[in-house]
Amino acid sequence: MKQTPHESAWLHVTGEAVYVDDMPAIERLLVGRVVYSPEAHARIQSVDLAAARAVPGVHAVLSAADIPGANQMGPVVHDEPCLADGEVMFVGQAVFLIAAETEQQCREAERLIQISYDPLEAILSIEAAMAKNSMLGAQRTMSRGSVDEALKTAPHRLSGELRTGAQEHWYLESQVSLCVPGECREMHVYSSTQNPSETQSLVAGVLGMPKNEVIVEVRRIGGGFGGKETQANHVACWTALLCRATGRPVKIRLFRDDDMIMTGKRHRFLSRYEVGFDGDGRLLAAKFELNSDAGAATDLSHAVMERAMLHSDSAYYVPNMTVMSRVWRTNLPSNTACRGFGGPQGMALMETVIDRIARTLKKDAADVRMLNFYGTEDRNVTHYGQTVENNRLHMIHDKVITSADYRKRRREIDVYNAMHEFQKKGLALTPVKFGISFTTTFLNQAGALVVVYDDGTVLLNHGGTEMGQGLHTKIRQIAAAEFGVSVDMVKLTPTNTSKVPNSPPTAASTGTDLNGAAVKNAIEKLKRRIADGVSAVFNEKDSSVQTDTNDIVFCDNWILDSRHPDRRMDFREAVRLMRLRQVSLSATGFYRTPGIGWDKMKGVGRPFHYYAFGMAVSEVLVDILTGSVDLLRTDILHDVGDSVNPGIDVGQTCGAFVQGLGWVTTEDIKWDVRGNLLTHSPDTYKIPTANDIPKDFRVSLLKDVPNPTVVGRSKAVGEPPLMLALSVWLAIKDAISSVDNHEAEPEYSLPATNEVILLSVDRLRKKRQTTATGSKVT
Amino acid sequence: MKTSIEFLLDNSLVTVDCHPRSGLSPTTTVLNYLRSLPQHKGVKEGCAEGDCGACTIVLGELVGGRLRYRAVDSCLVFLPMLHGKQLITIENLKSSDGTLHPVQQAMIDTYGSQCGFCTPGIVMSMFALYENDVTPTESGIRMALAGNLCRCTGYKPIIEATMVACGRERVHRSLEETERTIKLLESISSDSIVLSTERQTYVRPATILEALEFRRDHPDALVMNGATDVALRITKKHELLPLILDLSGVGGLRGWSEAEDGVNVAAGTTMEEFLGLCHGRYPALAKMLGVFGSPQIRNLATVGGNLATASPVGDLMPVLIAHRALILLRSTRGERRVSATDFVAGYRRTAASHDELITRVTLPRVPADTLVRSYKISKRRDLDIATVSSGFRIELENGNRVREVILAYGGMADRVKRAADAEAFLRGKPWNRPTVEKAMEVVGTDFSPISDVRGSAAMRTIAAKNLLLKFWAETAGNGGGE
């Protein structure tokens, strides 16, 4: 039962799974194209669209002036025009839309658009934004204890700076949307969006229509990773505008390069730290400053920064801690949600601190980590005041240190490094403690619509979207278990805003927790009705025994009286009868996460329903002459509570880890001095291949630790394992550090590309040579 | 002269003539062709440049009377290149009764798909491995899948699925079906083909003489074979290529033969075939080829094509220089042999004239006192263009004195270039660390590399120097030594 394959697996492997671009030909379909700014910051001086509009086959060329509704698609703050109006703020910003019979006609029209720009000064880095005080929103602070005092009295202090890079989502299916006009003003939007309700809202907004005229439907998404949480809205809005203007169905599918140029990425961070600790390596005080590059608009930048602040403790208790943050506005595409949502950036900072403390005190970093883990009885309250309940850190640490044979390998690596001048090994263990819930509390809600047909089959609708994470598979399993029927009786519809309204995005790893609970809620209502009806049937047939509704159970495709198991009815037969008896066989369900809430202004409270834990040990071999890295082995032990589907959860764990691996190693985003993205295709932007994953890759789920607070007693798994990849990043640093026998702190940043490694090693080798020469003189 | 092409799709012969009504041109990619058909939407576009493998399809070909299969990126294949071949798509894998192919079933059983968008391409790569009866090791599977990006699974279950499917006893298509396929393929004429549309002419000669005559008469014609480079001008730059000379149908331009002084490799040999040849015999080349593109690209790209593009990074070129390879250029006037060093004429320029075609590369045998090594530094190991690459050769006398040395670098100048001063410095000197460390400094002054997206000038200089040290460290024990 638990080992149910992905509900679409058969369709995936046969090529029959339908994505938006694969939908059967629609009559009179037009191709849509987005024309974007080549300037990072400029005033639009003049525009002439006449020639473009005259191209045969071209049905519409639209600019901001042609938007019937609001020229706005910012999801939270309304600072994001749908089409540039008077000024462009980044290379890749949409300026015009074209609809034509063919792709070629679109390109021809694009060529004939006359536009002149008056370039303005562009801000292209966090430092430049700081210099211009180009801040979005206000500075925020979370604080506990008296940091300055504790820093002053701490026996040891360290300070420094860390840069973490952006990351392109690289969903395999680029952004796509298909709009089909309905009767009168109706609009049916097929979109690859993680956020159908918001897509609906923004499409209605740009069209100037009420939401009840817009339906958004999502069958499946070819990968999202946060990149389609807000920015799929854009493509849907553009498509809808062309559809409205032409009265014909329109599809826009972004070419890979355009997608990479136009859409936002994981926020790059520039972080600074000052920490105090004792001689054992125990953290006494931490003062962090987090700066993120938001790009040209707000998007979700504040929420991302908030999560970074909430995760800058990583898994460690810091008695005195202040985290200050600022979100900077630059002339780059607006950065957005990306698996981990600020968590990775916050945790990379704290893990760097721990790594440095260990190097400074000449201790094993794994020991320093263990020393600082949140306690179970005391030292268990975070810097924002939430108690770390059901703490699994110590349990996981003990298990993984043993299963990964950490101590022995540490010694072997030291020996290896002493014997090899040009090949160095490194080892690191890093933990994950990831808070589950949207920190924007109201989003922690979900709806469902469950339908039972009189042939006994069940159709589920819920607000979550299937993007590969196996949400529909898990929900199907949960529903089948609740109804006591086999999974093949249960089917899911595409996510559709006309079935389940006002849903949150499928994000923050909450998909199964929220939607599963909403589905369960609906099924409970249906079971109650059916139980009432069935017990009535039993009692009518034989009144000598009375069946109590409360004794009715649903299992193995039967509905039966648990006190009188011979009183039973086949599920199919029961629902057929219920229809005849005029019992409603459809119900809505709803769920909101209980017991959470927090004061954003004060930065105190309980933002998370629970924490997901995990740990990884990674070993690398670094060729210090070429900067190439062999990832020799990774051991992961991850906590998903009682897994609903271990196959899917292991898959999520591996996948998230490898996406994190890309972020910390080869995924290097570069812009030129004019704000053009240089790494705009997989030719230059390198995500991991099958040959980059650990040679020896051992992934286990923590057993026998149910999560008491969640449907199915499971835990969210989408994001947390991504941060396990920090073990690889720090293992590489460990290898580099061995070049100088761990004497000096290597220069280091994230990602650790071969260039970062070569330059860092070069400095250490030069330092050693200088020291060696120097010692000869004296 | 034929004016249409023929290939096998869904077990039937398909004829395409690029008539205006067809909406097809000689540079329509197989990816776009398939996606224009109602029943072939399984193939996906992920990047349209051969870097993701979502569009992987399998080409069946008759080689020595047997059907051989190769996975290729359909975004890099022009429609006419299908001529005489069997085009196998994801829709063709399950049998008529609905039973899945073993690789498909294994992918389901191991949770090998998540979002599913890369899955058809991955399944096709697995299918090619399976059908070619390869029994791969785990590392062989990783290499075979290196051309298929997946962002969801972390690859682990896909590798497991491949191990499972290829580890079991193979169940192949019925003999009858195979024989029918072979018969149909044999029925396709191998005559020269000309496809003309209003704006394009595509010529695919059957013999080298026809090709040379066409080259002479049309020096402006774009010459292609595997199209892995040329296709990007269509898919990424949206150029119109008015006149194309495709050498992929020329008889005798593929394969290799033993010669007195080494091996002659025909210019149309694919990189994958060349890799097979180099295994064991030319390890430095095999090493470089092993990280050249991906299997899907190596299955298309040819030796001659790689040399003709004259990339500043070079791939093969630094290693061919180190091997003192000779390149045979042929025209209707005759033929001449040019050394690999002299073949490189400038930024993306070669020594070939406008009427010449590269027809052969001669690889001399490596004498016993000579060591040849290759190195490639790239951000990612597979399917990445080098930041710095090198082909090194050293001939030692009396065990450790440098008689002759070649230090050929890619990525350090506007062309593949030898570190001339460092070579001169090393000649006659002992092959030991102090000399090498001094030579490293000379390498630093031999080049003035640029900073670009693949690496900074500072990194390139450090890397170029380090590679010499690495070469020494690897060869010092091999008759060199301190």
Tab-separated table of C-alpha atoms in Angstrom, chain A residues 46 85 102 169 175 189 220 249 291 309 314 374 384 405 586 638:
chain	number	residue	atom	x	y	z
A	46	SER	CA	9.683	56.320	-28.254
A	85	ASP	CA	5.396	51.460	-18.829
A	102	THR	CA	3.421	31.184	-36.462
A	169	HIS	CA	15.418	26.633	-10.827
A	175	GLN	CA	7.214	28.433	-18.278
A	189	VAL	CA	-6.197	29.299	-18.373
A	220	ARG	CA	0.814	18.613	-13.965
A	249	PRO	CA	-6.727	30.801	-28.006
A	291	ASN	CA	21.641	41.163	2.777
A	309	MET	CA	16.558	34.854	9.449
A	314	SER	CA	20.700	26.204	11.596
A	374	TYR	CA	19.416	22.380	20.448
A	384	TYR	CA	12.561	33.753	17.799
A	405	ASP	CA	31.783	5.425	10.082
A	586	SER	CA	-19.908	14.961	-2.456
A	638	HIS	CA	16.366	12.045	7.108
